[in-house]
Amino acid sequence: MRECVAGEFAGGQEDWRGAALLAATCPGFSFDVEEELVADDARSCYNCRYRRWTRLSFTCMQAGRPMPGSCHDNLAMERS
């Protein structure tokens, strides 16, 4: 089971479909420079300039709020 760290994308570093789905609805998405693009899906959180890699996943630095799909969101949904 993956370690859950608040504020990180819950899918880790290889949830290609999840990162693409999340980016598809993100109003703050912005392509990173070509050297930093890692996903085949062009619009993916993995290809966003606001993505910052962590040891297990990444965080979003764009919104200034907990990112959708993060462990923080998953914990909030479990409590409601």
Short mmCIF file of C-alpha atoms in Angstrom, two decimals:
data_model
loop_
_atom_site.label_atom_id
_atom_site.label_comp_id
_atom_site.label_asym_id
_atom_site.label_seq_id
_atom_site.Cartn_x
_atom_site.Cartn_y
_atom_site.Cartn_z
CA MET A 1 0.00 0.00 0.00
CA ARG A 2 1.28 3.42 -0.95
CA GLU A 3 2.17 5.86 1.78
CA CYS A 4 -0.37 8.72 1.87
CA VAL A 5 1.09 12.19 2.27
CA ALA A 6 -1.35 15.12 2.48
CA GLY A 7 -1.17 17.39 -0.54
CA GLU A 8 0.34 14.80 -2.85
CA PHE A 9 -1.41 13.30 -5.85
CA ALA A 10 -2.84 10.00 -4.55
CA GLY A 11 -1.92 8.12 -7.73
CA GLY A 12 1.80 8.33 -7.20
CA GLN A 13 4.23 8.76 -10.09
CA GLU A 14 2.76 6.22 -12.50
CA ASP A 15 -1.00 6.79 -12.56
CA TRP A 16 -0.89 8.03 -16.13
CA ARG A 17 -4.66 7.87 -16.68
CA GLY A 18 -5.49 9.53 -13.35
CA ALA A 19 -3.06 12.38 -13.96
CA ALA A 20 -4.49 12.92 -17.46
CA LEU A 21 -8.07 12.94 -16.17
CA LEU A 22 -7.20 15.40 -13.44
CA ALA A 23 -5.40 17.73 -15.85
CA ALA A 24 -8.32 17.61 -18.30
CA THR A 25 -10.48 19.57 -15.86
CA CYS A 26 -7.80 21.71 -14.24
CA PRO A 27 -8.22 25.42 -15.07
CA GLY A 28 -4.64 26.11 -14.03
CA PHE A 29 -2.94 23.57 -16.27
CA SER A 30 0.05 24.93 -18.15
CA PHE A 31 2.56 22.95 -20.20
CA ASP A 32 6.04 22.61 -18.77
CA VAL A 33 9.12 23.11 -20.92
CA GLU A 34 9.73 20.34 -23.44
CA GLU A 35 12.60 18.78 -21.47
CA GLU A 36 10.28 18.22 -18.49
CA LEU A 37 7.43 16.48 -20.39
CA VAL A 38 7.21 12.85 -19.25
CA ALA A 39 3.69 11.63 -20.12
CA ASP A 40 2.45 10.47 -23.52
CA ASP A 41 -0.86 12.26 -22.89
CA ALA A 42 0.02 15.85 -23.63
CA ARG A 43 -2.42 17.25 -21.07
CA SER A 44 -1.39 15.50 -17.87
CA CYS A 45 -0.45 16.72 -14.43
CA TYR A 46 2.86 14.96 -15.07
CA ASN A 47 3.48 17.48 -17.89
CA CYS A 48 2.34 20.58 -16.01
CA ARG A 49 4.76 23.35 -15.15
CA TYR A 50 3.27 23.59 -11.63
CA ARG A 51 4.01 19.92 -10.80
CA ARG A 52 6.76 19.37 -8.27
CA TRP A 53 8.01 15.83 -7.87
CA THR A 54 8.15 14.34 -4.38
CA ARG A 55 9.67 11.07 -3.28
CA LEU A 56 6.45 9.11 -3.99
CA SER A 57 4.31 11.36 -6.15
CA PHE A 58 4.02 15.10 -6.88
CA THR A 59 2.29 18.19 -5.54
CA CYS A 60 0.65 21.02 -7.44
CA MET A 61 2.06 24.48 -6.78
CA GLN A 62 -0.45 26.37 -8.92
CA ALA A 63 -3.63 26.68 -6.96
CA GLY A 64 -2.49 27.34 -3.42
CA ARG A 65 -5.14 24.93 -2.21
CA PRO A 66 -5.26 21.16 -1.76
CA MET A 67 -5.22 19.64 -5.19
CA PRO A 68 -8.08 17.44 -6.34
CA GLY A 69 -7.09 13.80 -6.28
CA SER A 70 -4.66 14.32 -3.41
CA CYS A 71 -4.47 12.19 -0.32
CA HIS A 72 -5.96 15.18 1.54
CA ASP A 73 -9.08 14.94 -0.66
CA ASN A 74 -9.33 11.19 -0.20
CA LEU A 75 -9.17 11.54 3.59
CA ALA A 76 -11.83 14.28 3.55
CA MET A 77 -14.15 12.09 1.47
CA GLU A 78 -13.67 9.16 3.85
CA ARG A 79 -14.67 11.34 6.80
CA SER A 80 -17.86 12.71 5.20
#
